[in-house]
Short mmCIF file of C-alpha atoms in Angstrom, two decimals:
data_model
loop_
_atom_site.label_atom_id
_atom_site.label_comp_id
_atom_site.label_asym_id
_atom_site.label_seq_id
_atom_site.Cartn_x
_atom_site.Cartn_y
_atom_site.Cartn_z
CA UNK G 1139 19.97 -32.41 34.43
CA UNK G 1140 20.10 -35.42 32.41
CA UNK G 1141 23.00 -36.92 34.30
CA UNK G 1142 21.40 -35.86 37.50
CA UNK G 1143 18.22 -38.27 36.43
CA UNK G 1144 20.59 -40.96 36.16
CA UNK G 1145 22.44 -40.80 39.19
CA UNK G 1146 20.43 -38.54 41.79
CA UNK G 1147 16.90 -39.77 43.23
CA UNK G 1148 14.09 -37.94 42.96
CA UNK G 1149 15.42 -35.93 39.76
CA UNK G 1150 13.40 -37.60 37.18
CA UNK G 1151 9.94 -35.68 38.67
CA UNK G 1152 11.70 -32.36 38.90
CA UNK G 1153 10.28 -29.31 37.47
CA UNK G 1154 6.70 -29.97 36.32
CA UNK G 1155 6.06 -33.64 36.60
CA UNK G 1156 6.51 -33.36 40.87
CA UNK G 1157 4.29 -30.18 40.56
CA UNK G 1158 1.56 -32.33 38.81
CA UNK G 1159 2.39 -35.36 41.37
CA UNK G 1160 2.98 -33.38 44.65
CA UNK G 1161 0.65 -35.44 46.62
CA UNK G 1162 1.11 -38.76 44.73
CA UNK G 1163 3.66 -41.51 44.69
CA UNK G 1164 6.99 -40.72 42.43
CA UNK G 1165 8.62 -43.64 41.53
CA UNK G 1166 11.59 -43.79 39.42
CA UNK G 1167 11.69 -46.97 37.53
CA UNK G 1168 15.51 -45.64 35.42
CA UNK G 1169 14.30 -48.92 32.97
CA UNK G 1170 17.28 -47.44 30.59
CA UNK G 1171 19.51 -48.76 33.11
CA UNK G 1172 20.61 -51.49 31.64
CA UNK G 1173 20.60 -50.60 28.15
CA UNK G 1174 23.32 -47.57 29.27
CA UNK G 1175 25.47 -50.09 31.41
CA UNK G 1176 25.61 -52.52 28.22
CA UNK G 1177 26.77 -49.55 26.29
CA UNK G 1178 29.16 -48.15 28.69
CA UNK G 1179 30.77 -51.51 29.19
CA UNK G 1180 31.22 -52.11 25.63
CA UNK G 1181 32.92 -48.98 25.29
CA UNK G 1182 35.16 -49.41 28.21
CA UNK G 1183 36.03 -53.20 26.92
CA UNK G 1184 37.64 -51.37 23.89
CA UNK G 1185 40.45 -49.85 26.08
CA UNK G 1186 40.38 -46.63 24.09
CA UNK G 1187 44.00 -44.98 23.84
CA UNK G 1188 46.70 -43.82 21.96
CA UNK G 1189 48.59 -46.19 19.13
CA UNK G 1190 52.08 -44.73 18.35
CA UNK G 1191 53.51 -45.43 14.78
CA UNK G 1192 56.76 -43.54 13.21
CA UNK G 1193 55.57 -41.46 10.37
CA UNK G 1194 59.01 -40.09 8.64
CA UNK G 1195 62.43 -40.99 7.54
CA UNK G 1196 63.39 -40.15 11.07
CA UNK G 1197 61.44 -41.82 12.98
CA UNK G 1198 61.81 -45.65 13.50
CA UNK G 1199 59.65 -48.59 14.53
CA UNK G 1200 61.75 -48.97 17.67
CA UNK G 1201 61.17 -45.08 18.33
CA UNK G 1202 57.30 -45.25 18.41
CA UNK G 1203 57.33 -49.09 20.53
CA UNK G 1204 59.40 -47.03 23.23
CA UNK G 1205 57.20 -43.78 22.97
CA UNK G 1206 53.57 -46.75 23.08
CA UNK G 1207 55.26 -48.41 26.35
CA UNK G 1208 55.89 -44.73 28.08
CA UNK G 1209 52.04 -43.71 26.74
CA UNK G 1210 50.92 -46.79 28.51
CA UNK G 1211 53.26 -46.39 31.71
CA UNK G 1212 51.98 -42.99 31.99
CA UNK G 1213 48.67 -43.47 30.97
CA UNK G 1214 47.87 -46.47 33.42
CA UNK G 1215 50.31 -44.65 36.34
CA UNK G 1216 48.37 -41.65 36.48
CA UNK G 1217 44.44 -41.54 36.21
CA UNK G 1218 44.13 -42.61 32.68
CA UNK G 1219 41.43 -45.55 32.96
CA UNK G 1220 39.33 -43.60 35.68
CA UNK G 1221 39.10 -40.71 33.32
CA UNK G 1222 37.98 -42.57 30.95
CA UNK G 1223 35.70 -44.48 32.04
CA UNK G 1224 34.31 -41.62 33.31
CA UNK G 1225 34.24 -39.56 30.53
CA UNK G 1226 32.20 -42.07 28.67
CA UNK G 1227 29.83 -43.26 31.14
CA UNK G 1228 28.83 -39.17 31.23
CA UNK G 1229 29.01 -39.59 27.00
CA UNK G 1230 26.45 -41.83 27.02
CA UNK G 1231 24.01 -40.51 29.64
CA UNK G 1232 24.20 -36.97 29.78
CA UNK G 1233 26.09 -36.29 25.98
CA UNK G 1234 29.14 -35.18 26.64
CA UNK G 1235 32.41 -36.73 28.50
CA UNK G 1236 35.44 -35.40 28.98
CA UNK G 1237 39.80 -36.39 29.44
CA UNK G 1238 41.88 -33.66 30.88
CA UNK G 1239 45.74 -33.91 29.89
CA UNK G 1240 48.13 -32.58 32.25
CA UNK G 1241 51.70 -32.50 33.05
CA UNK G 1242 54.13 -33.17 35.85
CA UNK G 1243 57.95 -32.20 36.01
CA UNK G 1244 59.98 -35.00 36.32
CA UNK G 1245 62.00 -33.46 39.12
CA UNK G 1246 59.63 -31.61 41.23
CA UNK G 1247 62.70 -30.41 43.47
CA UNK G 1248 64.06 -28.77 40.85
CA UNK G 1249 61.22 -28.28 38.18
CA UNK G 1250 62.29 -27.60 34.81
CA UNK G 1251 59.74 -26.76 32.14
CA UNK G 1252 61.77 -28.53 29.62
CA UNK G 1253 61.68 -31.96 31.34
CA UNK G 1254 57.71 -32.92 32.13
CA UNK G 1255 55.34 -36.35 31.68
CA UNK G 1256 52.26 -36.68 30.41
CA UNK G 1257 49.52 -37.32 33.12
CA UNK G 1258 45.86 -37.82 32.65
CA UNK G 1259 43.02 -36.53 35.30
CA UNK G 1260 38.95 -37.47 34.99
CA UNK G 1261 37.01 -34.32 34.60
CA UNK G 1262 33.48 -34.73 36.56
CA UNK G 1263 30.49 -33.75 35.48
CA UNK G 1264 32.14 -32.12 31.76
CA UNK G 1265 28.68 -30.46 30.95
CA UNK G 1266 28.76 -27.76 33.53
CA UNK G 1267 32.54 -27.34 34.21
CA UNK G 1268 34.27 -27.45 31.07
CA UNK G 1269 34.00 -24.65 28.54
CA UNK G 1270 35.96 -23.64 25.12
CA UNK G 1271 35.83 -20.29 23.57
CA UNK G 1272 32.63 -19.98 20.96
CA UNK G 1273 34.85 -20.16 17.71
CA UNK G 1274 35.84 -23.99 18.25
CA UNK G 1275 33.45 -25.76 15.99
CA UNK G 1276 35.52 -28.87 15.81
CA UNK G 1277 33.67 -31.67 17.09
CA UNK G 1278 36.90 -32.86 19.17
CA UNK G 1279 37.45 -29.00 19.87
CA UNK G 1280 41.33 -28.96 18.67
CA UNK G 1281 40.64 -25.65 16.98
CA UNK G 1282 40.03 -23.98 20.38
CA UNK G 1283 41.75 -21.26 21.45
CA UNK G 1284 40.58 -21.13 24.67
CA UNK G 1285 39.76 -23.47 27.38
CA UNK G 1286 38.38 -23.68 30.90
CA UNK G 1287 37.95 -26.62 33.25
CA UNK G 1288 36.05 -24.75 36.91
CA UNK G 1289 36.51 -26.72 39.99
CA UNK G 1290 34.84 -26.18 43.26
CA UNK G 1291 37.14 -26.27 46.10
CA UNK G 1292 37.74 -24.95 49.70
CA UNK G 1293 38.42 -21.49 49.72
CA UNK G 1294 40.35 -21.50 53.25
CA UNK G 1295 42.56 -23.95 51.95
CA UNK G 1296 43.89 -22.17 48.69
CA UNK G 1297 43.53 -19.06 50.07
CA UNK G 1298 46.44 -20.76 52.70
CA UNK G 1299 48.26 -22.16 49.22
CA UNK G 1300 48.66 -18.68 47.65
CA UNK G 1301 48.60 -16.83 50.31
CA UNK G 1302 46.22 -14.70 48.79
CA UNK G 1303 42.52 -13.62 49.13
CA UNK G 1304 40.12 -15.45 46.52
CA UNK G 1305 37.46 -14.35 44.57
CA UNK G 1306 35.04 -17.26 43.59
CA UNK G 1307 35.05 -17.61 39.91
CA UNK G 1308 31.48 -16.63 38.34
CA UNK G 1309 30.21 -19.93 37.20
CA UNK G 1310 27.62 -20.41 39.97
CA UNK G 1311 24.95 -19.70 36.64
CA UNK G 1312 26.46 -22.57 34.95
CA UNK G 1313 27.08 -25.52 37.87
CA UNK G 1314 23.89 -27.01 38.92
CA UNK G 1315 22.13 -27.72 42.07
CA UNK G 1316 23.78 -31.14 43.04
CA UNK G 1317 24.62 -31.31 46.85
CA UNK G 1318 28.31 -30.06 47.40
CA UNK G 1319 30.04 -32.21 50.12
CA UNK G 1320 33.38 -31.18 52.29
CA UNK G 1321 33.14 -27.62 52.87
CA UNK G 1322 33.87 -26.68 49.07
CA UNK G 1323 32.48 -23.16 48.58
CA UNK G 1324 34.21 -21.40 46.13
CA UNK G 1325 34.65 -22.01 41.94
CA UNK G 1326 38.06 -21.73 40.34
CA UNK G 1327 39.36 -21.99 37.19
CA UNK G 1328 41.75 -24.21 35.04
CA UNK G 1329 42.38 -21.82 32.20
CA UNK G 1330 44.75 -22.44 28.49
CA UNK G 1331 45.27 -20.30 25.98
CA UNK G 1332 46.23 -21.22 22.67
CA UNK G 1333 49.39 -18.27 22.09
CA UNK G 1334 51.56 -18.42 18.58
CA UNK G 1335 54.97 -16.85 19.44
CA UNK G 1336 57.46 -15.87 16.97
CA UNK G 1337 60.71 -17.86 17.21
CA UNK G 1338 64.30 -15.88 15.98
CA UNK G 1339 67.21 -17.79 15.90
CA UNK G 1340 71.05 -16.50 15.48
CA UNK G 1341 73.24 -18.73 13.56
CA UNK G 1342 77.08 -18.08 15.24
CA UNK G 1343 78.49 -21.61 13.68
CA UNK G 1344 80.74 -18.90 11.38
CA UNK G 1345 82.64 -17.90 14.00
CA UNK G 1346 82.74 -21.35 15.71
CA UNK G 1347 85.00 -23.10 13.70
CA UNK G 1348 82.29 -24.80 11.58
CA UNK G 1349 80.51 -26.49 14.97
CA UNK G 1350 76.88 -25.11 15.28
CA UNK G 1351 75.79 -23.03 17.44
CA UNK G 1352 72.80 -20.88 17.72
CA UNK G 1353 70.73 -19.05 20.32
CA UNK G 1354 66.64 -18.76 19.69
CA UNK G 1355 64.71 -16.23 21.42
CA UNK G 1356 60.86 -15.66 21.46
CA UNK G 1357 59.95 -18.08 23.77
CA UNK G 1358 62.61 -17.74 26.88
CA UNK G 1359 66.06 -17.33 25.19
CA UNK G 1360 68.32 -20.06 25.20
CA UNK G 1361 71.02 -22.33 23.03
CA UNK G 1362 70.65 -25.49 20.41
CA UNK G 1363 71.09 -27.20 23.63
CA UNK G 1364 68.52 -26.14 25.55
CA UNK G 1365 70.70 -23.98 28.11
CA UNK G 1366 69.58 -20.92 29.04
CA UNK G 1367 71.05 -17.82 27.76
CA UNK G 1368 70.87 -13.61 29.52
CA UNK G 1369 70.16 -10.91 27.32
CA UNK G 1370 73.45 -9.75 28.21
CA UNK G 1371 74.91 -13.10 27.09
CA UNK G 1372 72.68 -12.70 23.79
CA UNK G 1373 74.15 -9.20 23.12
CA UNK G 1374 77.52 -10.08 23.92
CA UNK G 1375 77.74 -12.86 21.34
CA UNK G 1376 76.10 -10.64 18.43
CA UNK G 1377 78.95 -8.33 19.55
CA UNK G 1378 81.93 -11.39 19.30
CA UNK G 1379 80.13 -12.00 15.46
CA UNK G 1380 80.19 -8.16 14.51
CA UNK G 1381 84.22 -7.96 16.12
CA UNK G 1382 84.86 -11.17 14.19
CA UNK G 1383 83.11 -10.46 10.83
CA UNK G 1384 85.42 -7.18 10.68
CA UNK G 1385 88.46 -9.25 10.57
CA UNK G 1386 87.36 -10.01 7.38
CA UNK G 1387 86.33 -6.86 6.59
CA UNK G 1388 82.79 -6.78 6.68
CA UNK G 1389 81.54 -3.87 9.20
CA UNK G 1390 78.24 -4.26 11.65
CA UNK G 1391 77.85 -7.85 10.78
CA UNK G 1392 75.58 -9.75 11.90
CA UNK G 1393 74.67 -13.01 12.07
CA UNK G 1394 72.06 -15.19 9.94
CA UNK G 1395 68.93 -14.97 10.96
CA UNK G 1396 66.01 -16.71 10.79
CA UNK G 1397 62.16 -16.50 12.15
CA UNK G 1398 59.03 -19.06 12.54
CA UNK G 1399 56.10 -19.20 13.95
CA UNK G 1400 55.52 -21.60 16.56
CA UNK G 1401 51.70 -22.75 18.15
CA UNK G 1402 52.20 -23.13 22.56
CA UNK G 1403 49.74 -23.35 25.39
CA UNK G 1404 49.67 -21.48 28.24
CA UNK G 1405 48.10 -22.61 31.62
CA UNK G 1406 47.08 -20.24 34.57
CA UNK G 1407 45.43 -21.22 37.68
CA UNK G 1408 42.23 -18.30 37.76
CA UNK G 1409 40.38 -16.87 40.68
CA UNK G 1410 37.38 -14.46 39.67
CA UNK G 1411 40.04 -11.80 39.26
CA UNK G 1412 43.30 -12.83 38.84
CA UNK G 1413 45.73 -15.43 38.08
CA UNK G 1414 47.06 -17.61 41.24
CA UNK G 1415 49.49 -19.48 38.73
CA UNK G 1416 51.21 -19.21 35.19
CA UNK G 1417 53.17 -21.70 32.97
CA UNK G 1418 53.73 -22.78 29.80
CA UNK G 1419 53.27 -26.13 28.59
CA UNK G 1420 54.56 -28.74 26.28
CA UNK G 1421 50.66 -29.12 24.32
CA UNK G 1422 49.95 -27.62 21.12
CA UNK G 1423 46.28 -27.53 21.98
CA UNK G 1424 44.04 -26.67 24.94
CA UNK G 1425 44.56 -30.05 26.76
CA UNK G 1426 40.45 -31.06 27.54
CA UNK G 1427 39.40 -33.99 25.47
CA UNK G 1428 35.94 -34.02 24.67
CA UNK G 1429 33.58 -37.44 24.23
CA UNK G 1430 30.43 -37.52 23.11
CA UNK G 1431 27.15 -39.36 23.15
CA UNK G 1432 25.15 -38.46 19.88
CA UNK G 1433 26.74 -35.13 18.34
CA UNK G 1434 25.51 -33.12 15.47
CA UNK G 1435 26.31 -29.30 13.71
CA UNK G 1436 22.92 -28.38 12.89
CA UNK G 1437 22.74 -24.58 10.73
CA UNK G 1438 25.85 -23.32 12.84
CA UNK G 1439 25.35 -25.10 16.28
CA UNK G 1440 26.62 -27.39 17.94
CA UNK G 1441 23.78 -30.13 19.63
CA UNK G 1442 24.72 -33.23 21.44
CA UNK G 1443 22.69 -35.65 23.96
CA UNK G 1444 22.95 -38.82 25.17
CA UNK G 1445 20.74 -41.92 26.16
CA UNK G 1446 18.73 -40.01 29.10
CA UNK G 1447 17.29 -37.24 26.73
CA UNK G 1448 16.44 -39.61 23.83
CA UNK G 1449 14.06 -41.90 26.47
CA UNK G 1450 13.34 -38.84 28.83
CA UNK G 1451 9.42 -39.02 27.62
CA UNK G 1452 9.45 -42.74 27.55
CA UNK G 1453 10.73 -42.93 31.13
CA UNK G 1454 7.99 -40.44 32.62
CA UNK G 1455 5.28 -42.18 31.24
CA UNK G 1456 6.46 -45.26 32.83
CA UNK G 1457 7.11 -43.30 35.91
CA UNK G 1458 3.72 -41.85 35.82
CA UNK G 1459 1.38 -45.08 34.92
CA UNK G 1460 3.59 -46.51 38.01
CA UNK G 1461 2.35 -43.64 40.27
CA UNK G 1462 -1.01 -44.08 39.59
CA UNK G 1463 -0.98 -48.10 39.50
CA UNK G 1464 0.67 -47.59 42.90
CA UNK G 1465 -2.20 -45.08 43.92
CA UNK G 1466 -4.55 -47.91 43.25
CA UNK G 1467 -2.19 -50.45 44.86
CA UNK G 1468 -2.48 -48.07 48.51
CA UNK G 1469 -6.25 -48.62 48.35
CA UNK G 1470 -8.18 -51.53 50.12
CA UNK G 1471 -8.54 -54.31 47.63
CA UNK G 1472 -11.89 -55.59 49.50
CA UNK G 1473 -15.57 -54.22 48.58
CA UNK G 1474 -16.76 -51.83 51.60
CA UNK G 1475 -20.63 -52.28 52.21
CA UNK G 1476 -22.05 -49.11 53.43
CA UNK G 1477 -24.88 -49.30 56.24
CA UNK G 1478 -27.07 -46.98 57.68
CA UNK G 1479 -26.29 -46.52 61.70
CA UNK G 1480 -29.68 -48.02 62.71
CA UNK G 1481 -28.83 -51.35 61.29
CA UNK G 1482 -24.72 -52.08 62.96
CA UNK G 1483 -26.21 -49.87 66.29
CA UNK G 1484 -26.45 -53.33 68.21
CA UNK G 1485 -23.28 -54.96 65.99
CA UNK G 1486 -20.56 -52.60 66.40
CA UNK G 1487 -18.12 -54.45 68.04
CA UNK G 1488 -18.88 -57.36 66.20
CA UNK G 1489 -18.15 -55.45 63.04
CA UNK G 1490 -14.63 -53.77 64.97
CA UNK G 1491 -12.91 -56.91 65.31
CA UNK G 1492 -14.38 -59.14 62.69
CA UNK G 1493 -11.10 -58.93 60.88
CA UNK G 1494 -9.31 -60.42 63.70
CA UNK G 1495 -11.78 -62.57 64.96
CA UNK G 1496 -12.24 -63.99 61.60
CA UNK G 1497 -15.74 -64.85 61.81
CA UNK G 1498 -17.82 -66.17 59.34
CA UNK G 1499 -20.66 -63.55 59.29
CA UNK G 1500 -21.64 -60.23 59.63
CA UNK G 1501 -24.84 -59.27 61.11
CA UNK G 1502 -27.28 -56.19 60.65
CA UNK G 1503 -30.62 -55.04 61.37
CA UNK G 1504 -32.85 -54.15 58.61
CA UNK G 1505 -33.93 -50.81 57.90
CA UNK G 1506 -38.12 -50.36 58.85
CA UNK G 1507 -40.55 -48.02 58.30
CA UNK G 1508 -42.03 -46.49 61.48
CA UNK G 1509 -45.16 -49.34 60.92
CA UNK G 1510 -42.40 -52.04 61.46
CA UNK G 1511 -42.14 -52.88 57.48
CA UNK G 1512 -39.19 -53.23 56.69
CA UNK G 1513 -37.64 -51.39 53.61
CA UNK G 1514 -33.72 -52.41 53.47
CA UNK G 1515 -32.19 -55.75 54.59
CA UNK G 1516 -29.00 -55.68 52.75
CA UNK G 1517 -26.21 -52.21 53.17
CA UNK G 1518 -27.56 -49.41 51.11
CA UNK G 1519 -24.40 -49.54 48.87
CA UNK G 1520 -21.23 -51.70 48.27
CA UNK G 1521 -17.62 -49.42 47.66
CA UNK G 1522 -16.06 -51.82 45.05
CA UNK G 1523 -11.84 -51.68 45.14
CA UNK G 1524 -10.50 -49.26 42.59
CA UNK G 1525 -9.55 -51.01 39.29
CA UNK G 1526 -7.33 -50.90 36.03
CA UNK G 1527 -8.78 -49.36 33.78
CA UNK G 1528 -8.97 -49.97 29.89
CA UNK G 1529 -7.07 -47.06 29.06
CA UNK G 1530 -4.34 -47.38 31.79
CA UNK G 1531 -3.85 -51.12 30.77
CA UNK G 1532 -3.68 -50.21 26.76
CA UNK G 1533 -1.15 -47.52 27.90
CA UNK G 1534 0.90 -49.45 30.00
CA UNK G 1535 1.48 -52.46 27.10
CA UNK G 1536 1.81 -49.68 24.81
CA UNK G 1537 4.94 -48.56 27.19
CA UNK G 1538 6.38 -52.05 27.47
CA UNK G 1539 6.48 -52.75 23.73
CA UNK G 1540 8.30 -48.73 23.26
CA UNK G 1541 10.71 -49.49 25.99
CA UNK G 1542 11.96 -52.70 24.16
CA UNK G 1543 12.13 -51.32 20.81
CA UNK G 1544 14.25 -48.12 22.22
CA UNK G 1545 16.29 -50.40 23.85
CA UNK G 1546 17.22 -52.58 21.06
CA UNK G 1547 15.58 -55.68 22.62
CA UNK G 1548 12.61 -56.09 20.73
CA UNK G 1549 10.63 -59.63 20.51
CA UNK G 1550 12.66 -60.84 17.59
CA UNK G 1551 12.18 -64.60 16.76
CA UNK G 1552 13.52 -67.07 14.48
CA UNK G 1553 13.11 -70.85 13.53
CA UNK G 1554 13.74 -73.12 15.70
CA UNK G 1555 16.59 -74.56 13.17
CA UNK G 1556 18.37 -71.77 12.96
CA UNK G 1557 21.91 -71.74 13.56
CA UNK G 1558 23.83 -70.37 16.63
CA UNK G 1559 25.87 -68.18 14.29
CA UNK G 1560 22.42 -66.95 12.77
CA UNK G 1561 21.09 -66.37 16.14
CA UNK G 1562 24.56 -64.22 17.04
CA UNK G 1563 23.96 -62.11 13.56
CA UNK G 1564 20.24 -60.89 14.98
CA UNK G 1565 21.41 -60.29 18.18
CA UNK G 1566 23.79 -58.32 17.25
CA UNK G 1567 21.72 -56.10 14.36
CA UNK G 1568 19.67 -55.39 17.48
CA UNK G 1569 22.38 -53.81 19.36
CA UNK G 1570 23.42 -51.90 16.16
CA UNK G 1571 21.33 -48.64 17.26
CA UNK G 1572 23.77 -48.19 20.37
CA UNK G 1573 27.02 -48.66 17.32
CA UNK G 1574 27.00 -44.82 16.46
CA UNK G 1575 27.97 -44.25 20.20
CA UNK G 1576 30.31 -47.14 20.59
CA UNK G 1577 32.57 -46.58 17.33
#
């Protein structure tokens, strides 16, 4: 809702305001407008990303400059500054942002889980589409086990991609009511799970000749140099090491052994009922990057907001002392003298066209009794324009003077010798209410 106020017309009198205002004007003055777009830019101006260092004896300066220049080839070659910029513009209105992190095989020919590149994808509208399992507390949600990103899309045309009948994914409770353009009637799902898999290796460098050689299993089975190994080609080794070891003597040998627990994500591509694709990729954690406006863990729950919900009050008051000061606007601004009918009878067409005719006059008759006194020579009332009142006036200052100090642009002054460096220093403690969001 809060993003929808930002972006969509007419959302900032939903609910009950437009009830209360059906029949009056609604504008929408958005005076936070400017105070987001100063925050957003500042944000965006910081180029948020990565910064690769080495961090052990074998690792080396060299190393992590190579890995920084692929981050950055990869980071500006795929959608990395769209998605974020996009994630924080929704930060700061709405409360929450997010980066999705995805991967592409670098031979998509011949795709090879083992060779893939980082890519980077907005996510739009993070509030209603992305979702992590209810035991990530982590404010930058790497302890989540699972995570979903739902997508609206055309059903004909994945239904044609998978050849398979779709059933829309059950988040219509959860997306709200924002037009949908291009024929996209259907919701599915981007879903990882966080899986820990139990890694075995086989150590045959005994029967080698001293060069090492081992075979893991537990996650596809395969050798020390990544080729991939049968179970038949598994069982035939252990066999060579048991025919070997009883050369020496030593019966139903078998080889060193060793086990570890490694942390892996799975992906699937989900329908309502069933998975359209499975893979495995290279992250360690579900790959959705959540940014946020203000955050806070308050007695177990998680609460975040940004800029919109903060000023939401401020901004209908505005909106409504503008509907009514536009109510008084749509009113004739000229006194209306009222007559009785015997006194315009004869001056009716006069009075018709005097606006046009711009005359200097008006003429009546006065109003007699039936002895020919006369009791009225003037109109029997005058309809004054509607004005400002007290109240809406002390209101609408009152407004003015809020809006400045929520937007960190109150009516601060100094000498008139003050220095320019001096002058920077205030402007800047200001600002410093937006610096929470920024850092």
């Amino acid at each position: 809702m809060d993003l929808e106020k930002f972006f969509v017309d007419g959302r900032w009198w939903a609910g009950s305001y437009g009830n209360q205002f059906a029949n009056k004007p609604k504008p929408e003055f958005n005076k936070i407008w400017k105070s987001v777009q100063r925050v957003v830019g500042d944000i965006n101006d910081l180029e948020l990303n990565a910064v690769i260092a080495s961090n052990s004896s074998d690792a080396t300066d060299d190393d992590a400059e190579l890995l920084q220049k692929r981050w950055r080839h990869d980071f500006h070659a795929s959608y990395g500054a769209e998605a974020s910029e996009q994630a924080t513009m929704e930060a700061v209105v709405g409360g929450i942002g997010c980066v999705k992190m995805t991967t592409k095989h670098e031979d998509e020919e011949n795709p090879d889980d083992d060779e893939q590149y980082v890519c980077f994808e907005p996510v739009y509208s993070a509030c209603s589409t992305v979702f992590f399992d209810v035991g990530a507390l982590s404010k930058d949600k790497h302890d989540a086990r699972f995570g979903w990103h739902v997508v609206n899309v055309n059903r004909r045309a994945i239904e044609e991609e998978y050849g398979l009948d779709i059933v829309s994914f059950a988040a219509e409770p959860f997306i709200n009511d924002l037009p949908v353009m291009g024929g996209k009637d259907a919701y599915v799902a981007h879903y990882w799970e966080v899986v820990e898999k139990t890694i075995t290796t086989y150590d045959f460098t005994e029967m080698m000749d001293g060069n090492y050689y081992s075979i893991t299993t537990g996650d596809g089975i395969k050798d020390n140099q990544g080729n991939k190994v049968t179970r038949d080609g598994l069982k035939l080794m252990m066999e060579d090491y048991a025919t070997y070891m009883e050369m020496d003597g030593i019966m139903d040998a078998k080889p060193p052994t060793s086990k570890r627990k490694v942390k892996m994500v799975e992906y699937a591509l989900m329908d309502g009922e069933k998975f359209l694709v499975k893979s495995k990729t290279p992250f360690k954690r579900v790959p959705l990057f959540p940014r946020y406006g203000y955050w806070a863990m308050i007695n177990g729950f998680e609460y975040f907001c940004g800029e919109v919900r903060k000023k939401t009050d401020t901004e209908m008051f505005n909106n409504m002392i503008g509907s009514s000061m536009m109510q008084i606007a749509s009113k004739d601004q000229v006194p209306k003298p009222e007559y009785a009918p015997e006194q315009i009878q004869r001056f009716a067409s006069q009075r018709a066209s005097a606006d046009n005719d711009n005359v200097p006059f008006l003429m009546s008759d006065p109003i007699k009794d039936k002895n020919g006194n006369i009791l009225l020579a003037g109109p029997i009332s005058v309809h004054q324009p509607p004005a400002i009142g007290t109240g809406l006036q002390a209101a609408n200052q009152y407004l003015e003077l809020n809006t400045q100090q929520h937007n960190g642009s109150g009516q601060t002054t100094t000498p008139s010798n003050t220095s320019a460096m001096a002058i920077q220093q205030v402007n800047d403690r200001n600002d410093d209410c937006y610096l929470p969001m920024v850092k």
